[in-house]
Amino acid sequence: MGIAEESSMKTTRFTPSKLNLVLLLLALVAPFVLYPVFLMKVLCFALFACAFNLLLGFAGLLSFGHAVFLGTGGYVTGYLMINTGITPELGILAGTLAAGLVGALYGKLAVRREGIYFAMVTLALAQLAFFFYLQAPFTGGEDGLQGVPRGHLFGFIDLANNLQMYFFVLAIFLFGFWLIQRTVHSPFGQVLKAIRENEPRAISLGYNVNDYKWVAFIISAGLAGLAGSTKTLVFQLASLTDVHWHMSGEVVLMTLVGGMGTLFGPLVGAAAIVTIQNYLSGGELGNYIHIIMGAIFVVCVLAFRNGIVGQFRKVLKQNF
Amino acid sequence: MTQDLILETKNLIKAFKGFTAVDDVNLQIERGSIHALIGPNGAGKTTVFNLLTKYLAPTSGCLLFNGKDITALPSASIARLGIVRSFQISAVFPNLSVLENVRVALQRKEGNSFHFWKHERVLNRLNDKAMQLLDDVGLTGFAHSKTLDLPYGRKRALEIATTLALDPELMLLDEPTQGMGHEDVDVVANLIKRVSAGRTILMVEHNLHVVSKLADRITVLQRGAILTEGDYASVSADPRVREAYLGVSDDEPVAPVVQPAGPHSIDVAAGAGA
Ligand SMILES: Nc1ncnc2c1ncn2[C@@H]1O[C@H](COP(=O)(O)OP(=O)(O)OP(=O)(O)O)[C@@H](O)[C@H]1O
Ligand SMILES: [Mg+2]
């Protein structure tokens, strides 16, 4: 990744590869210090937020229905793990593909609209899916799919062991994160950025911009599905919470708090929000969780519009 | 004598809620020529450009490119046929580097624009070509700057370089010299002259000095309709043009048109003295 930055990155000069290495080392030792299930939750939401950020930050498209893809991945993986003897990696693959497929359909409809209308179409389609999952016979309705077995990875690594599960989730996250970085720094990513920067001009250069948005939408939906599938295995549960519009809002929150359009922003945002939620839900303040999250959101949007990572960069730039 | 027309419009009409911005326009653009479209502010010049490139759908009428009806095609397809436009308000990709702006245009014909799994360094093989194009418009030294930071005149030059990157058969330039200092105006005028070899150019231009220097043929638009057509000598001698477009009486010399208010009006006035 480091070589790519020379022409396109104008931000701080502390080499990304070094930062990556430090983060990777932290991720490798973390499960020996912190509770692995908590870390896995952070990783799943971080992947979800990164996928969402690909669309918002790099294609300039605000989807307000991304929970559908998270939930679809989760339900499909959950259903297959319970009802067929399939191994977890295949279960996750199936969930991811299913989310990508729904993304292809929804994206096709949504990218024809712009701005707020795009957001409205994604929200409407997501609500449709929510009611479908509420009624459908295979989702367990209000109860969801419980007791999803984690199974044996490749048939022989027992994922019931939290530590082994953690490294599996970490590998999935790294793959997703890498794919997003690659997409952003690919020939396709260049066109996507051009469209975000000046859509009429991109059209006048002969680009069918809707096709590019569509492909970005599918990648984003697929990766959101990957996050959902993984999350279902971690918690052994697929439920309506994951397809609810609250979840669609939460991912917006994570991305904006962390810093949209930055590589690490969604990761930081997801970690921050999940940590706060975990902390609050255990304590006295549990009842006020939504109010507190709302307040954090307002403060972030008003005080540092570029999110935590954006703000961090600015400070670095000013002081070094 | 039969003409070799690259682009033709037939009874082109665009009405906005009862207001007819383009009124029964029959344009004929000859291959290999530089054709200027002039007219007072609000005459409908940009709207004509928008119709030719389908940024707006005509209310009625049709477009023929190389004799083929292209009225039903979407904008991107028209661009792919070889009709590439620039915009009146400079259209660049502000957060890409200057080099990347040109490269993203070159990239379209590479066939890898959907390759999200490849590293963008595969685009580096376009760098030489891009640098050459930047060199043509005097932007070599800015290649790695962020486009956002370019002065306005340079952005316009970059826009031309980006358009040229597609090697269009027909280039539509909407006021390419607007907002430039007069040295830059001459640079761009010379550039347009140079790149006109082997292609056709249709340009909207307010600076009559540039028009007189470049245009083989001029169409004067007034309130959406064609007032007159011809070469510079005949158009500038036409009393209706002097009256309606230039807003001067017969005994005054031909001067550049009244410009929309803005920082560039001074530059154009300076250009007029040349
Ligand atoms: N989308 C639109 N909706 C309604 N009216 C429009 C629209 N676009 C242009 N017009 C009107 O059509 C007329 C022609 O506008 P146009 O921009 O084509 O003029 P122009 O000749 O390019 O002027 P200028 O020299 O100022 O660039 C103007 O009166 C303008 O207000
Ligand atoms: Mg105009």
Short mmCIF file of C-alpha atoms in Angstrom, two decimals, chain B:
data_model
loop_
_atom_site.label_atom_id
_atom_site.label_comp_id
_atom_site.label_asym_id
_atom_site.label_seq_id
_atom_site.Cartn_x
_atom_site.Cartn_y
_atom_site.Cartn_z
CA MET B 1 -21.07 22.39 -53.35
CA THR B 2 -21.90 19.74 -50.78
CA GLN B 3 -20.55 20.30 -47.32
CA ASP B 4 -18.93 17.68 -45.15
CA LEU B 5 -20.90 18.15 -41.96
CA ILE B 6 -19.73 16.58 -38.73
CA LEU B 7 -22.64 17.82 -36.67
CA GLU B 8 -26.04 19.07 -37.60
CA THR B 9 -29.05 20.07 -35.56
CA LYS B 10 -32.52 20.13 -37.03
CA ASN B 11 -35.17 22.42 -35.60
CA LEU B 12 -33.68 22.14 -32.13
CA ILE B 13 -35.99 23.53 -29.48
CA LYS B 14 -35.64 23.65 -25.70
CA ALA B 15 -38.39 25.14 -23.61
CA PHE B 16 -38.17 25.60 -19.85
CA LYS B 17 -41.68 25.87 -18.47
CA GLY B 18 -42.96 28.03 -21.30
CA PHE B 19 -39.70 29.97 -21.72
CA THR B 20 -38.01 29.00 -24.97
CA ALA B 21 -34.27 29.07 -24.34
CA VAL B 22 -33.36 27.50 -27.68
CA ASP B 23 -35.72 28.29 -30.50
CA ASP B 24 -35.66 26.27 -33.69
CA VAL B 25 -31.91 26.17 -34.13
CA ASN B 26 -30.43 24.60 -37.25
CA LEU B 27 -26.70 24.40 -36.77
CA GLN B 28 -24.34 23.00 -39.34
CA ILE B 29 -20.79 22.38 -38.27
CA GLU B 30 -18.34 21.61 -40.99
CA ARG B 31 -15.69 19.00 -40.41
CA GLY B 32 -12.28 20.39 -39.65
CA SER B 33 -13.50 23.90 -38.95
CA ILE B 34 -13.41 26.09 -35.88
CA HIS B 35 -16.94 27.26 -35.42
CA ALA B 36 -17.79 29.96 -32.90
CA LEU B 37 -21.14 30.36 -31.23
CA ILE B 38 -21.58 33.88 -29.94
CA GLY B 39 -24.37 35.96 -28.55
CA PRO B 40 -25.26 38.12 -25.56
CA ASN B 41 -25.61 36.73 -22.05
CA GLY B 42 -28.59 34.47 -21.76
CA ALA B 43 -28.83 33.94 -25.53
CA GLY B 44 -28.91 30.19 -25.02
CA LYS B 45 -25.35 29.23 -25.98
CA THR B 46 -24.71 26.99 -22.99
CA THR B 47 -28.15 25.48 -23.37
CA VAL B 48 -27.26 24.56 -26.96
CA PHE B 49 -24.12 22.85 -25.63
CA ASN B 50 -26.20 21.02 -23.06
CA LEU B 51 -28.52 19.82 -25.79
CA LEU B 52 -25.71 18.72 -28.08
CA THR B 53 -24.24 16.59 -25.30
CA LYS B 54 -27.59 15.53 -23.87
CA TYR B 55 -27.08 17.12 -20.48
CA LEU B 56 -30.51 18.39 -21.35
CA ALA B 57 -33.06 16.58 -23.49
CA PRO B 58 -34.39 18.68 -26.36
CA THR B 59 -38.06 19.53 -26.32
CA SER B 60 -38.07 18.75 -30.02
CA GLY B 61 -35.70 18.53 -32.93
CA CYS B 62 -32.84 16.19 -33.60
CA LEU B 63 -29.05 15.89 -33.56
CA LEU B 64 -27.03 14.30 -36.33
CA PHE B 65 -23.40 13.37 -35.80
CA ASN B 66 -21.62 12.22 -38.94
CA GLY B 67 -25.06 11.81 -40.47
CA LYS B 68 -26.25 9.50 -37.69
CA ASP B 69 -29.15 10.43 -35.45
CA ILE B 70 -27.81 10.65 -31.89
CA THR B 71 -30.80 12.41 -30.34
CA ALA B 72 -31.72 9.41 -28.19
CA LEU B 73 -28.24 8.66 -26.81
CA PRO B 74 -27.25 9.43 -23.20
CA SER B 75 -24.41 11.87 -22.46
CA ALA B 76 -21.73 9.28 -21.79
CA SER B 77 -22.42 7.52 -25.08
CA ILE B 78 -22.20 10.77 -26.98
CA ALA B 79 -18.84 11.41 -25.35
CA ARG B 80 -17.72 7.94 -26.38
CA LEU B 81 -18.64 8.70 -29.96
CA GLY B 82 -16.10 11.51 -29.89
CA ILE B 83 -18.02 14.63 -28.91
CA VAL B 84 -16.34 15.92 -25.77
CA ARG B 85 -17.34 19.11 -24.05
CA SER B 86 -15.83 21.44 -21.53
CA PHE B 87 -17.87 23.51 -19.15
CA GLN B 88 -18.40 27.22 -18.72
CA ILE B 89 -17.54 26.95 -15.06
CA SER B 90 -14.22 25.19 -14.92
CA ALA B 91 -14.77 21.50 -14.46
CA VAL B 92 -11.85 19.71 -12.86
CA PHE B 93 -11.50 17.06 -10.20
CA PRO B 94 -10.32 19.30 -7.35
CA ASN B 95 -8.96 16.68 -4.97
CA LEU B 96 -7.07 14.70 -7.57
CA SER B 97 -3.62 15.79 -8.62
CA VAL B 98 -3.23 17.68 -11.88
CA LEU B 99 -1.65 14.63 -13.45
CA GLU B 100 -4.47 12.39 -12.23
CA ASN B 101 -7.05 14.71 -13.79
CA VAL B 102 -5.63 14.06 -17.23
CA ARG B 103 -4.92 10.43 -16.49
CA VAL B 104 -8.48 9.65 -15.54
CA ALA B 105 -9.48 10.78 -19.04
CA LEU B 106 -6.76 8.69 -20.68
CA GLN B 107 -7.80 5.76 -18.54
CA ARG B 108 -11.20 5.34 -20.14
CA LYS B 109 -9.84 3.74 -23.26
CA GLU B 110 -7.57 1.42 -21.29
CA GLY B 111 -10.45 -0.90 -20.52
CA ASN B 112 -9.43 -1.35 -16.87
CA SER B 113 -11.77 1.17 -15.33
CA PHE B 114 -13.77 -1.47 -13.51
CA HIS B 115 -10.72 -3.33 -12.23
CA PHE B 116 -11.08 -2.79 -8.51
CA TRP B 117 -8.73 -5.63 -7.66
CA LYS B 118 -5.72 -4.14 -9.44
CA HIS B 119 -3.35 -1.65 -7.95
CA GLU B 120 -3.60 1.85 -9.37
CA ARG B 121 0.08 1.73 -10.25
CA VAL B 122 -0.99 0.02 -13.50
CA LEU B 123 -2.10 3.51 -14.48
CA ASN B 124 1.46 4.78 -14.29
CA ARG B 125 2.05 3.66 -17.85
CA LEU B 126 -0.23 6.55 -18.83
CA ASN B 127 1.97 9.08 -17.06
CA ASP B 128 4.15 9.91 -20.05
CA LYS B 129 1.16 10.62 -22.22
CA ALA B 130 -0.41 12.67 -19.46
CA MET B 131 2.77 14.68 -18.93
CA GLN B 132 2.91 15.39 -22.64
CA LEU B 133 -0.63 16.75 -22.56
CA LEU B 134 0.20 18.86 -19.52
CA ASP B 135 3.28 20.12 -21.27
CA ASP B 136 1.12 21.24 -24.20
CA VAL B 137 -0.85 23.55 -21.94
CA GLY B 138 2.12 24.69 -19.85
CA LEU B 139 1.25 22.76 -16.72
CA THR B 140 4.31 20.51 -16.45
CA GLY B 141 5.45 22.19 -13.26
CA PHE B 142 2.08 21.64 -11.63
CA ALA B 143 1.72 17.95 -12.43
CA HIS B 144 1.85 16.81 -8.82
CA SER B 145 0.00 19.70 -7.24
CA LYS B 146 -3.47 19.24 -5.94
CA THR B 147 -5.82 20.66 -8.56
CA LEU B 148 -7.73 22.57 -5.93
CA ASP B 149 -4.70 24.85 -5.45
CA LEU B 150 -4.33 25.86 -9.10
CA PRO B 151 -5.08 29.43 -10.11
CA TYR B 152 -8.28 29.76 -12.12
CA GLY B 153 -6.64 30.23 -15.50
CA ARG B 154 -4.56 27.11 -14.98
CA LYS B 155 -7.65 25.11 -14.16
CA ARG B 156 -9.10 26.10 -17.52
CA ALA B 157 -5.91 25.01 -19.23
CA LEU B 158 -6.09 21.72 -17.36
CA GLU B 159 -9.64 21.27 -18.53
CA ILE B 160 -8.52 21.61 -22.12
CA ALA B 161 -5.71 19.13 -21.58
CA THR B 162 -8.20 16.67 -20.05
CA THR B 163 -10.55 17.09 -22.99
CA LEU B 164 -7.68 16.62 -25.40
CA ALA B 165 -6.69 13.43 -23.64
CA LEU B 166 -9.75 11.81 -25.19
CA ASP B 167 -8.62 12.91 -28.64
CA PRO B 168 -12.16 13.96 -29.51
CA GLU B 169 -13.34 14.26 -33.06
CA LEU B 170 -15.49 17.21 -32.08
CA MET B 171 -14.55 19.41 -29.17
CA LEU B 172 -17.09 21.70 -27.59
CA LEU B 173 -15.51 24.51 -25.59
CA ASP B 174 -17.74 26.74 -23.50
CA GLU B 175 -15.87 30.01 -23.02
CA PRO B 176 -12.38 28.52 -22.74
CA THR B 177 -10.70 31.86 -22.11
CA GLN B 178 -13.16 33.18 -19.57
CA GLY B 179 -11.48 34.41 -16.45
CA MET B 180 -7.97 34.46 -17.86
CA GLY B 181 -5.44 37.23 -17.96
CA HIS B 182 -4.70 38.39 -21.47
CA GLU B 183 -1.35 36.61 -21.79
CA ASP B 184 -3.15 33.41 -20.89
CA VAL B 185 -5.90 34.20 -23.36
CA ASP B 186 -3.36 34.29 -26.15
CA VAL B 187 -1.75 31.10 -24.94
CA VAL B 188 -5.08 29.29 -24.93
CA ALA B 189 -6.09 30.76 -28.29
CA ASN B 190 -2.86 29.52 -29.82
CA LEU B 191 -3.37 26.18 -28.16
CA ILE B 192 -6.86 25.86 -29.61
CA LYS B 193 -5.52 26.77 -33.03
CA ARG B 194 -2.84 24.14 -32.69
CA VAL B 195 -5.09 21.32 -31.52
CA SER B 196 -7.70 22.12 -34.14
CA ALA B 197 -5.58 20.27 -36.66
CA GLY B 198 -7.37 17.04 -37.47
CA ARG B 199 -10.47 17.84 -35.47
CA THR B 200 -13.49 20.08 -35.34
CA ILE B 201 -14.07 22.66 -32.66
CA LEU B 202 -17.27 24.36 -31.67
CA MET B 203 -16.65 27.11 -29.15
CA VAL B 204 -18.63 29.65 -27.24
CA GLU B 205 -16.45 32.69 -26.83
CA HIS B 206 -17.07 36.18 -25.59
CA ASN B 207 -13.67 37.55 -26.50
CA LEU B 208 -14.13 38.76 -30.07
CA HIS B 209 -10.41 39.15 -30.48
CA VAL B 210 -10.11 35.40 -30.03
CA VAL B 211 -13.11 34.75 -32.25
CA SER B 212 -11.70 36.85 -35.08
CA LYS B 213 -8.39 35.08 -34.80
CA LEU B 214 -9.71 31.53 -34.68
CA ALA B 215 -13.15 31.08 -36.10
CA ASP B 216 -13.74 29.96 -39.65
CA ARG B 217 -17.43 30.43 -39.19
CA ILE B 218 -19.56 32.21 -36.66
CA THR B 219 -23.15 31.66 -35.59
CA VAL B 220 -24.80 34.48 -33.70
CA LEU B 221 -27.49 33.48 -31.27
CA GLN B 222 -30.00 35.89 -29.89
CA ARG B 223 -32.84 35.01 -27.56
CA GLY B 224 -32.45 31.37 -28.46
CA ALA B 225 -32.65 31.80 -32.21
CA ILE B 226 -29.97 32.13 -34.86
CA LEU B 227 -29.64 35.76 -35.84
CA THR B 228 -27.07 35.32 -38.55
CA GLU B 229 -24.17 33.20 -39.67
CA GLY B 230 -21.00 33.75 -41.65
CA ASP B 231 -17.33 34.53 -41.35
CA TYR B 232 -16.02 37.21 -39.00
CA ALA B 233 -16.00 39.99 -41.56
CA SER B 234 -19.58 39.53 -42.65
CA VAL B 235 -20.92 38.89 -39.15
CA SER B 236 -19.20 41.86 -37.59
CA ALA B 237 -20.40 44.07 -40.44
CA ASP B 238 -24.01 43.01 -40.00
CA PRO B 239 -25.89 45.97 -38.53
CA ARG B 240 -28.31 43.67 -36.71
CA VAL B 241 -25.41 42.03 -34.94
CA ARG B 242 -23.90 45.38 -34.05
CA GLU B 243 -27.21 46.57 -32.79
CA ALA B 244 -28.59 43.54 -31.01
CA TYR B 245 -25.51 41.78 -29.84
CA LEU B 246 -22.84 44.37 -29.46
CA GLY B 247 -25.19 47.05 -28.32
CA VAL B 248 -23.31 49.71 -30.25
CA SER B 249 -24.47 52.07 -32.94
CA ASP B 250 -23.09 51.81 -36.43
CA ASP B 251 -20.22 54.26 -36.22
CA GLU B 252 -18.53 52.73 -33.18
CA PRO B 253 -15.75 50.24 -33.71
CA VAL B 254 -16.38 46.61 -32.91
CA ALA B 255 -15.46 46.00 -29.32
CA PRO B 256 -15.64 42.97 -27.11
CA VAL B 257 -19.02 42.17 -25.73
CA VAL B 258 -20.22 43.27 -22.37
CA GLN B 259 -19.04 40.60 -19.96
CA PRO B 260 -20.95 39.16 -17.10
CA ALA B 261 -19.80 40.90 -13.96
CA GLY B 262 -16.84 39.19 -12.37
CA PRO B 263 -13.13 39.40 -11.77
CA HIS B 264 -12.36 38.50 -15.35
CA SER B 265 -13.98 41.51 -17.03
CA ILE B 266 -10.81 43.52 -16.50
CA ASP B 267 -8.73 40.87 -18.19
CA VAL B 268 -10.92 40.87 -21.22
CA ALA B 269 -10.81 44.62 -21.44
CA ALA B 270 -7.04 44.32 -21.41
CA GLY B 271 -7.28 41.69 -24.12
CA ALA B 272 -9.31 44.06 -26.24
CA GLY B 273 -6.49 46.54 -26.39
CA ALA B 274 -4.20 43.98 -27.95
#
